[in-house]
Short mmCIF file of C-alpha atoms and ligand atoms in Angstrom, two decimals:
data_model
loop_
_atom_site.label_atom_id
_atom_site.label_comp_id
_atom_site.label_asym_id
_atom_site.label_seq_id
_atom_site.Cartn_x
_atom_site.Cartn_y
_atom_site.Cartn_z
CA MET A 1 169.07 121.69 165.93
CA ASN A 2 166.32 121.30 163.17
CA ASN A 3 166.34 124.11 160.47
CA THR A 4 162.82 125.31 161.38
CA ILE A 5 163.57 125.48 164.82
CA GLU A 6 166.58 127.49 163.96
CA ASN A 7 164.53 129.83 162.11
CA ILE A 8 162.10 130.21 164.61
CA VAL A 9 164.54 130.67 167.43
CA SER A 10 166.16 133.45 165.27
CA LEU A 11 162.81 135.25 164.68
CA CYS A 12 161.70 134.77 168.40
CA LYS A 13 164.92 136.78 169.22
CA ARG A 14 164.45 139.32 166.46
CA ARG A 15 161.30 140.40 167.11
CA GLY A 16 161.07 140.01 170.98
CA PHE A 17 159.17 136.75 171.72
CA VAL A 18 161.98 134.60 173.37
CA PHE A 19 165.47 135.36 174.44
CA GLN A 20 168.36 132.94 175.70
CA SER A 21 168.45 133.89 179.66
CA SER A 22 171.84 135.96 180.36
CA ASP A 23 172.61 136.59 176.84
CA ILE A 24 174.86 139.37 177.72
CA TYR A 25 176.95 136.67 179.92
CA GLY A 26 177.00 134.27 177.17
CA GLY A 27 173.39 132.43 178.00
CA PHE A 28 172.56 130.16 180.52
CA SER A 29 171.65 126.81 179.52
CA ALA A 30 168.29 125.87 179.37
CA VAL A 31 166.50 128.70 180.88
CA TYR A 32 164.75 131.37 178.70
CA ASP A 33 163.41 134.91 178.93
CA TYR A 34 160.03 135.72 177.26
CA GLY A 35 160.19 139.30 175.63
CA PRO A 36 157.37 141.62 174.96
CA LEU A 37 155.65 139.75 172.45
CA GLY A 38 156.45 136.34 174.14
CA ILE A 39 154.92 137.39 177.64
CA GLU A 40 151.65 138.45 175.64
CA LEU A 41 151.32 135.45 173.79
CA LYS A 42 152.17 133.23 176.89
CA ASN A 43 149.67 135.10 178.91
CA SER A 44 146.76 134.59 176.11
CA ILE A 45 147.33 130.78 176.10
CA ALA A 46 147.55 130.74 179.86
CA LYS A 47 144.07 132.88 180.44
CA LEU A 48 142.57 130.56 177.59
CA TRP A 49 143.56 127.39 179.67
CA TRP A 50 142.27 129.10 182.88
CA LYS A 51 138.70 130.12 181.09
CA GLU A 52 138.78 126.58 179.96
CA MET A 53 139.71 124.70 183.12
CA THR A 54 138.09 126.78 185.67
CA GLN A 55 135.34 129.26 184.40
CA VAL A 56 133.41 127.05 182.43
CA HIS A 57 133.18 124.28 185.05
CA GLU A 58 131.22 125.11 188.09
CA ASN A 59 133.13 122.33 190.03
CA ILE A 60 136.54 123.16 189.33
CA VAL A 61 138.34 126.01 191.39
CA GLY A 62 142.02 127.79 191.25
CA LEU A 63 144.97 127.71 193.42
CA ASP A 64 148.03 129.18 193.66
CA SER A 65 150.73 127.49 196.16
CA GLY A 66 154.07 127.96 196.60
CA ILE A 67 157.14 126.92 194.93
CA LEU A 68 158.84 126.29 197.92
CA MET A 69 156.91 123.92 200.52
CA HIS A 70 157.85 121.45 203.59
CA PRO A 71 160.62 118.95 202.36
CA LYS A 72 158.87 115.97 203.70
CA ILE A 73 156.18 116.63 201.00
CA TRP A 74 158.86 115.39 198.31
CA GLU A 75 159.56 112.32 200.37
CA ALA A 76 155.93 111.32 200.52
CA SER A 77 155.33 112.21 196.68
CA GLY A 78 158.36 109.88 195.81
CA HIS A 79 160.34 112.46 194.00
CA ILE A 80 163.36 112.25 196.29
CA GLY A 81 163.44 108.67 195.74
CA ALA A 82 162.02 108.15 192.18
CA PHE A 83 162.12 111.20 190.02
CA HIS A 84 165.24 110.34 188.15
CA ASP A 85 166.12 110.53 184.28
CA PRO A 86 168.47 107.44 183.01
CA LEU A 87 171.40 108.72 181.60
CA VAL A 88 173.88 107.04 178.99
CA ASP A 89 177.44 108.35 178.31
CA CYS A 90 179.62 107.73 175.42
CA LYS A 91 183.06 106.86 176.23
CA GLN A 92 184.36 107.61 172.99
CA CYS A 93 183.01 111.00 172.26
CA LYS A 94 181.77 112.03 175.67
CA ALA A 95 178.19 112.78 174.39
CA ARG A 96 175.54 112.38 177.19
CA PHE A 97 172.00 110.98 176.22
CA ARG A 98 168.75 110.37 177.82
CA ALA A 99 168.32 106.46 177.64
CA ASP A 100 164.99 106.93 176.64
CA ASP A 101 165.44 109.16 173.80
CA LEU A 102 167.55 106.43 172.59
CA THR A 103 165.25 103.34 172.99
CA GLU A 104 161.68 103.24 174.24
CA LYS A 105 162.62 100.52 176.51
CA PRO A 106 165.97 101.54 178.34
CA GLU A 107 165.67 98.79 181.08
CA GLY A 108 167.55 95.37 180.57
CA LEU A 109 168.95 96.40 177.08
CA ASN A 110 172.33 95.54 176.35
CA TRP A 111 173.92 98.94 175.61
CA GLN A 112 177.10 97.50 173.89
CA VAL A 113 174.95 96.88 171.11
CA ILE A 114 173.53 100.19 170.49
CA LYS A 115 175.55 103.01 168.25
CA CYS A 116 176.37 106.63 169.78
CA PRO A 117 174.23 108.79 167.89
CA LYS A 118 176.76 111.38 168.03
CA CYS A 119 180.08 109.71 166.73
CA GLY A 120 178.52 106.49 165.28
CA THR A 121 180.82 103.95 167.18
CA THR A 122 179.30 100.71 168.78
CA GLY A 123 180.15 99.34 172.31
CA ASN A 124 181.01 102.52 173.74
CA LEU A 125 177.92 103.48 175.69
CA THR A 126 177.83 103.06 179.42
CA ASP A 127 174.90 101.49 181.29
CA PRO A 128 172.01 103.85 182.21
CA ARG A 129 172.98 105.89 185.45
CA GLN A 130 170.12 107.57 187.34
CA PHE A 131 170.14 111.29 188.10
CA ASN A 132 167.62 112.71 190.34
CA LEU A 133 166.23 115.88 188.62
CA MET A 134 165.31 117.81 192.03
CA PHE A 135 166.84 121.33 192.36
CA LYS A 136 168.17 121.40 196.15
CA THR A 137 168.11 124.84 197.81
CA HIS A 138 168.28 125.80 201.64
CA THR A 139 165.99 128.20 203.85
CA GLY A 140 167.34 130.56 206.56
CA PRO A 141 170.88 131.54 207.01
CA VAL A 142 172.87 128.56 207.66
CA GLU A 143 173.34 125.81 205.02
CA GLU A 144 173.16 122.40 207.01
CA SER A 145 171.10 119.78 207.10
CA GLY A 146 167.50 120.44 208.46
CA THR A 147 167.11 123.53 206.48
CA GLU A 148 167.18 122.09 202.76
CA ALA A 149 164.27 122.73 200.84
CA TYR A 150 163.48 121.74 196.85
CA LEU A 151 162.35 124.11 194.22
CA ARG A 152 158.97 122.07 193.25
CA PRO A 153 159.41 119.78 189.82
CA GLU A 154 155.60 119.87 189.48
CA THR A 155 152.78 122.16 190.69
CA ALA A 156 150.48 118.91 191.52
CA GLN A 157 151.92 118.51 195.14
CA GLY A 158 150.76 121.78 196.07
CA ILE A 159 147.23 121.22 195.22
CA TYR A 160 147.28 117.85 196.94
CA VAL A 161 148.50 119.03 200.09
CA ASN A 162 145.72 121.83 200.33
CA TYR A 163 142.88 119.52 198.74
CA GLN A 164 141.22 119.63 202.12
CA LEU A 165 141.18 123.07 202.87
CA VAL A 166 140.03 123.70 199.38
CA GLN A 167 137.27 121.23 199.58
CA VAL A 168 136.07 122.65 202.95
CA ALA A 169 136.21 126.31 202.19
CA MET A 170 134.49 126.03 198.70
CA ARG A 171 132.17 123.30 200.02
CA LEU A 172 133.01 120.80 197.04
CA LYS A 173 131.45 117.46 196.25
CA VAL A 174 133.54 114.86 194.83
CA PRO A 175 133.96 114.98 191.70
CA PHE A 176 135.57 118.21 191.98
CA GLY A 177 138.93 119.88 190.80
CA ILE A 178 141.58 122.32 191.89
CA ALA A 179 143.50 124.11 188.90
CA GLN A 180 146.72 125.69 188.93
CA ILE A 181 149.30 127.39 186.93
CA GLY A 182 152.93 127.97 187.87
CA LYS A 183 156.47 127.49 187.93
CA ALA A 184 158.35 124.16 188.15
CA PHE A 185 162.23 123.00 188.30
CA ARG A 186 163.95 120.40 186.96
CA ASN A 187 167.73 119.68 186.86
CA GLU A 188 167.38 118.57 183.22
CA ILE A 189 170.69 117.04 182.28
CA ILE A 190 170.00 116.88 178.52
CA ALA A 191 168.23 120.16 177.82
CA ARG A 192 167.47 120.75 173.91
CA ASN A 193 165.30 121.82 171.56
CA PHE A 194 164.79 125.65 172.63
CA ILE A 195 161.96 126.11 174.80
CA PHE A 196 160.70 122.39 174.52
CA ARG A 197 162.79 121.15 177.59
CA THR A 198 164.08 123.53 180.12
CA ARG A 199 165.29 123.68 183.86
CA GLU A 200 162.50 126.62 184.66
CA PHE A 201 159.07 126.25 183.26
CA GLU A 202 155.67 126.58 183.60
CA GLN A 203 152.69 123.70 184.31
CA MET A 204 149.09 124.55 183.72
CA GLU A 205 148.01 121.47 185.73
CA MET A 206 144.03 120.44 187.19
CA GLN A 207 143.60 117.82 189.72
CA TYR A 208 140.12 116.03 189.54
CA PHE A 209 139.33 114.44 192.77
CA VAL A 210 136.99 111.39 191.91
CA LYS A 211 135.40 108.58 193.63
CA PRO A 212 137.27 105.32 193.44
CA GLY A 213 135.48 103.08 190.46
CA THR A 214 134.75 106.42 188.51
CA ASP A 215 138.19 106.79 187.81
CA ASP A 216 138.72 104.76 184.27
CA ASP A 217 135.72 106.95 182.79
CA LEU A 218 136.86 110.15 183.98
CA LEU A 219 140.27 109.53 182.64
CA LYS A 220 138.76 108.84 179.33
CA GLU A 221 136.66 112.01 179.55
CA TRP A 222 139.36 114.39 180.26
CA LYS A 223 141.67 112.85 178.08
CA GLU A 224 139.17 113.78 174.83
CA LYS A 225 138.64 117.25 176.51
CA ARG A 226 142.24 117.94 176.59
CA PHE A 227 142.33 116.90 173.09
CA GLN A 228 139.94 119.33 171.95
CA PHE A 229 141.60 122.06 173.45
CA TYR A 230 144.52 122.31 171.23
CA PRO A 231 142.71 122.49 167.83
CA ASN A 232 139.25 124.14 169.20
CA ILE A 233 140.56 126.43 171.67
CA LEU A 234 144.26 127.48 170.50
CA GLY A 235 143.30 126.49 166.67
CA LEU A 236 146.40 124.26 166.22
CA ASN A 237 146.42 121.92 163.11
CA GLU A 238 144.50 118.91 164.31
CA ALA A 239 146.56 116.43 161.74
CA LYS A 240 149.57 117.57 164.22
CA ILE A 241 148.23 116.31 167.36
CA ARG A 242 148.05 112.56 168.60
CA TYR A 243 147.70 110.36 171.90
CA HIS A 244 150.70 108.44 173.05
CA GLN A 245 149.80 106.13 175.66
CA HIS A 246 152.41 105.02 178.17
CA GLY A 247 153.65 101.39 177.96
CA LYS A 248 154.39 99.83 181.52
CA ASN A 249 158.17 100.87 181.12
CA GLU A 250 157.25 104.35 180.88
CA LEU A 251 154.41 105.20 183.48
CA ALA A 252 155.82 107.38 186.12
CA HIS A 253 155.92 105.94 189.83
CA TYR A 254 152.52 107.50 190.66
CA ALA A 255 150.42 106.39 187.73
CA LYS A 256 148.11 103.44 187.03
CA GLU A 257 147.40 104.82 183.31
CA ALA A 258 148.89 107.81 181.32
CA TRP A 259 148.23 109.36 177.86
CA ASP A 260 150.26 112.02 176.47
CA ILE A 261 149.10 114.44 173.92
CA GLU A 262 151.59 114.97 171.29
CA TYR A 263 152.48 117.80 168.91
CA LYS A 264 154.34 117.01 165.51
CA PHE A 265 157.23 119.26 166.07
CA PRO A 266 160.00 119.52 163.31
CA PHE A 267 162.23 117.07 165.68
CA GLY A 268 159.57 114.66 165.71
CA TRP A 269 156.38 113.92 167.98
CA SER A 270 156.79 115.16 171.29
CA GLU A 271 154.67 115.33 174.63
CA ILE A 272 153.07 118.67 175.15
CA GLU A 273 150.56 117.12 177.91
CA GLY A 274 150.24 114.03 180.05
CA ILE A 275 146.90 112.95 181.45
CA HIS A 276 147.41 110.42 184.14
CA ASN A 277 145.47 108.33 186.82
CA ARG A 278 147.46 108.75 189.90
CA THR A 279 144.77 106.58 191.68
CA ASP A 280 145.23 107.47 195.80
CA PHE A 281 148.74 107.25 195.48
CA ASP A 282 149.59 111.05 196.44
CA LEU A 283 146.81 111.33 198.89
CA SER A 284 147.69 108.15 201.01
CA ARG A 285 151.36 108.78 201.02
CA HIS A 286 150.80 112.53 202.47
CA GLN A 287 148.27 110.81 204.84
CA GLU A 288 151.15 108.53 206.01
CA PHE A 289 153.72 111.31 205.93
CA SER A 290 151.55 113.83 207.65
CA GLY A 291 149.77 111.89 209.95
CA LYS A 292 146.90 113.65 209.12
CA ASN A 293 143.42 112.05 207.90
CA LEU A 294 142.72 113.15 204.45
CA ALA A 295 139.51 111.23 203.84
CA TYR A 296 136.69 112.83 202.14
CA PHE A 297 133.33 112.49 203.62
CA ASP A 298 130.28 111.56 201.36
CA GLN A 299 127.45 112.84 203.35
CA PRO A 300 124.72 111.62 201.29
CA ASN A 301 126.01 108.27 201.26
CA ASN A 302 127.59 108.22 204.73
CA GLU A 303 131.07 106.82 203.64
CA ARG A 304 134.63 108.09 203.97
CA PHE A 305 137.26 107.52 201.16
CA LEU A 306 140.40 108.80 199.71
CA PRO A 307 139.74 110.27 196.45
CA PHE A 308 141.41 108.95 193.26
CA ILE A 309 142.97 111.80 191.44
CA ILE A 310 142.79 112.42 187.66
CA GLU A 311 145.44 114.56 186.57
CA THR A 312 146.01 116.98 183.55
CA SER A 313 149.57 118.50 183.39
CA ALA A 314 150.13 120.81 180.40
CA GLY A 315 153.29 122.68 179.78
CA LEU A 316 152.74 126.26 179.13
CA ASN A 317 156.16 126.68 177.46
CA ARG A 318 155.85 123.71 175.24
CA THR A 319 152.30 124.71 174.22
CA LEU A 320 153.75 128.14 173.32
CA LEU A 321 156.41 126.46 171.24
CA ALA A 322 153.57 124.17 169.41
CA VAL A 323 151.65 127.34 168.66
CA LEU A 324 155.01 128.97 167.42
CA VAL A 325 155.63 126.02 165.04
CA ASP A 326 151.80 125.74 163.92
CA ALA A 327 152.11 129.41 163.04
CA TYR A 328 155.36 129.91 161.12
CA TRP A 329 155.21 129.93 157.68
CA GLU A 330 157.60 131.14 154.86
CA ASP A 331 155.34 132.60 152.25
CA LYS A 332 158.20 132.19 149.28
CA LYS A 333 156.08 133.90 146.84
CA ASN A 334 155.99 137.19 148.48
CA ASP A 335 159.54 136.41 150.11
CA ARG A 336 158.40 136.96 153.47
CA VAL A 337 157.93 135.22 156.82
CA VAL A 338 154.61 135.08 158.56
CA MET A 339 153.28 134.17 162.08
CA ARG A 340 150.05 133.08 161.08
CA LEU A 341 148.83 133.12 165.00
CA ASN A 342 145.02 132.90 165.58
CA PRO A 343 144.11 136.66 165.98
CA ARG A 344 142.73 135.38 169.49
CA LEU A 345 146.43 134.54 170.63
CA ALA A 346 148.40 137.32 168.53
CA PRO A 347 150.26 139.74 170.95
CA VAL A 348 149.33 142.61 168.80
CA LYS A 349 146.04 142.90 167.18
CA ALA A 350 146.76 145.93 164.98
CA VAL A 351 149.64 148.01 163.81
CA ILE A 352 148.36 151.70 162.77
CA CYS A 353 150.60 153.50 160.24
CA PRO A 354 150.57 156.85 158.94
CA LEU A 355 151.59 156.80 155.15
CA VAL A 356 153.78 159.42 155.64
CA LYS A 357 155.32 161.29 158.80
CA LYS A 358 153.54 164.56 157.76
CA GLY A 359 150.41 166.56 156.44
CA GLY A 360 148.46 165.60 159.73
CA LEU A 361 148.54 162.03 159.02
CA PRO A 362 150.26 160.90 162.27
CA GLU A 363 147.59 162.94 164.26
CA LYS A 364 145.07 160.90 162.40
CA ALA A 365 146.61 157.92 163.03
CA ARG A 366 147.12 158.55 166.76
CA GLU A 367 143.25 158.99 166.87
CA ILE A 368 142.71 155.82 165.84
CA VAL A 369 145.33 154.36 168.28
CA ASP A 370 143.05 156.10 170.84
CA ILE A 371 139.77 154.52 169.96
CA LEU A 372 141.49 150.95 169.57
CA LYS A 373 143.72 150.81 172.53
CA PRO A 374 141.31 150.13 175.39
CA HIS A 375 139.92 147.06 173.78
CA PHE A 376 143.18 145.43 172.93
CA LYS A 377 147.09 145.72 172.17
CA VAL A 378 147.78 147.95 169.40
CA LEU A 379 151.12 149.36 168.10
CA TYR A 380 151.63 152.73 166.21
CA ASP A 381 154.45 152.43 163.46
CA GLN A 382 155.83 155.37 161.33
CA GLN A 383 159.07 153.98 160.82
CA GLY A 384 160.29 152.94 157.37
CA SER A 385 158.51 151.97 154.07
CA ILE A 386 154.95 151.00 154.54
CA GLY A 387 155.96 147.56 153.10
CA LYS A 388 158.65 147.09 155.80
CA ARG A 389 156.27 148.09 158.44
CA TYR A 390 154.08 145.24 157.47
CA TYR A 391 156.60 142.60 156.93
CA ARG A 392 157.70 143.14 160.60
CA GLN A 393 154.47 142.91 161.80
CA ASP A 394 154.10 139.56 159.61
CA GLU A 395 156.77 138.38 161.30
CA ALA A 396 155.37 139.65 164.88
CA GLY A 397 151.89 137.66 163.97
CA THR A 398 149.91 141.12 163.83
CA PRO A 399 146.61 140.07 162.21
CA PHE A 400 145.86 143.52 160.97
CA GLY A 401 147.49 146.69 159.24
CA ILE A 402 145.71 149.76 159.48
CA THR A 403 147.15 152.56 156.76
CA VAL A 404 146.29 156.14 157.24
CA ASP A 405 146.68 158.16 153.99
CA HIS A 406 145.52 161.52 152.53
CA GLN A 407 142.00 160.10 151.66
CA THR A 408 141.55 159.40 155.43
CA LYS A 409 141.42 162.87 155.96
CA GLU A 410 138.79 163.83 153.65
CA ASP A 411 136.55 160.81 154.13
CA ASN A 412 137.44 159.29 157.66
CA THR A 413 138.40 155.85 155.57
CA VAL A 414 141.33 153.79 155.98
CA THR A 415 142.82 150.62 154.45
CA LEU A 416 142.56 147.41 156.56
CA ARG A 417 145.25 144.84 155.39
CA HIS A 418 144.85 141.16 156.57
CA ARG A 419 148.07 139.52 157.15
CA ASP A 420 147.74 136.11 155.63
CA THR A 421 146.24 137.40 152.37
CA GLN A 422 147.66 140.45 152.21
CA GLN A 423 144.07 141.54 150.94
CA GLN A 424 143.68 145.26 151.66
CA ASP A 425 139.76 146.53 152.13
CA ARG A 426 138.81 150.59 152.65
CA LEU A 427 136.55 151.06 155.11
CA SER A 428 135.55 153.85 157.87
CA ILE A 429 137.10 154.07 160.83
CA ASP A 430 134.07 153.31 162.85
CA GLN A 431 134.17 149.82 161.37
CA LEU A 432 137.41 148.92 162.62
CA LEU A 433 136.48 148.08 166.25
CA PRO A 434 133.83 145.85 165.42
CA ILE A 435 135.83 144.15 162.66
CA ILE A 436 138.78 143.40 165.17
CA GLN A 437 137.10 142.46 167.83
CA LYS A 438 134.99 140.04 166.02
CA SER A 439 137.97 137.95 164.82
CA ILE A 440 139.62 137.75 168.44
N1 GAP B 1 152.40 116.52 187.35
C1 GAP B 1 152.53 115.57 186.37
C2 GAP B 1 153.94 115.81 185.62
O1 GAP B 1 154.43 117.03 186.15
P1 GAP B 1 155.21 115.72 183.39
O2 GAP B 1 154.88 114.61 182.47
O3 GAP B 1 156.30 115.19 183.93
O4 GAP B 1 153.86 115.42 184.49
C3 GAP B 1 153.93 117.38 182.42
O5 GAP B 1 155.11 117.12 182.96
C4 GAP B 1 154.14 118.52 181.42
O6 GAP B 1 155.04 119.44 181.85
C5 GAP B 1 154.76 117.99 180.01
O7 GAP B 1 153.72 117.24 179.39
C6 GAP B 1 155.57 118.89 179.50
O8 GAP B 1 154.57 119.95 178.73
C7 GAP B 1 155.71 119.83 180.92
N2 GAP B 1 157.17 119.67 181.26
C8 GAP B 1 157.67 118.65 181.85
N3 GAP B 1 159.21 118.82 181.93
C9 GAP B 1 159.41 119.82 181.37
C10 GAP B 1 160.49 120.59 180.78
N4 GAP B 1 161.72 120.28 181.39
N5 GAP B 1 160.65 121.97 180.08
C11 GAP B 1 159.51 122.15 179.63
N6 GAP B 1 158.26 121.72 179.93
C12 GAP B 1 158.14 120.72 180.82
#
């Protein structure tokens, strides 16, 4: 694993952002648990996405569909037949790779001329073999055929099969969108790079139902809107975000056109979100497999059609990893590590510290906690030297440190420390709430 990623993994464990699943049993590969700070950060990202993708659009509504669905859905969607990863094995060192990690165009290549990235030998790689990524399970008490079900590998299908119910219930007119945040599962054979590629993850997807013929323009519009979300709303460094258009060989089985939004991770440029023109592929397949007419009736023009779908599909965990990577800063001059999280995203907004544990200072500090805690998450800390307390919170990304000292008792003022600059201002207690609120 890359050095910076290793440091971030270790910080995430130390400070309670992310833990390896089943740690006391030696870990469970490619699954992660989110600790107290991680869940706050993940919720903040999801909340901002939800606001951006539902609240500010009058024609986009939300949905929360089940993880388990009728198994026929996955036949119709093409996932049972075509949701594969091409994998290559090295006969020499037994390492296994995703073929598309080794070359952009895995199909039709002579694998005998490619070097194994692990042991460096040539001529030992097998031709790619296809592995289906769907997790299978059973419903009911008996494991037999006919009771098989799948954990969804994308949240999108739950939206497609509910699209007509939502449209009628909410009296929506094309173009309209349905947004959903939820878990998805893929039996990734090669899982690596921390929370970048895991077997259980969360997607934030929006499916936009449009009139055929308007799809190309609307894809362009959504592609631009979604790009802006990362610097403008999450505050990521724009120089580290770019588009990547899928070539013919990369297109998923449902897509006519596809773009990735990529972030420059320490292990290279990699996808955080996909924007796809899925045409009427999904709705026409569900229409065929369910036998139900899924056409939309356009009343003013008195016509019926199957809408095309423009999909924006972001990974919540990958976005969180991009946020962590973007924030990570080794402040060599001051010998500290700082998570320069956007105050809006920071799990804890302020730490409140009495300078010493006596003389009425803890009580005064508790009063400040009581003033601030109805508005945002704060933390009381009286453990250790003040410097150590601040450095702990720098690693947690807490933007403000408030210190209560002897002067506080005399004039009701405190010091407010800013995480990134370490600058400290003296101000009165009643100024704290408006200042912090403004920054978040
Ligand atoms: N509904 C379309 C769809 O699922 P995708 O490109 O396969 O498209 C969309 O996935 C997003 O989901 C990706 O951009 C990524 O952020 C996230 N994602 C996919 N597989 C993942 C995995 N194994 N671990 C974490 N995130 C994943």
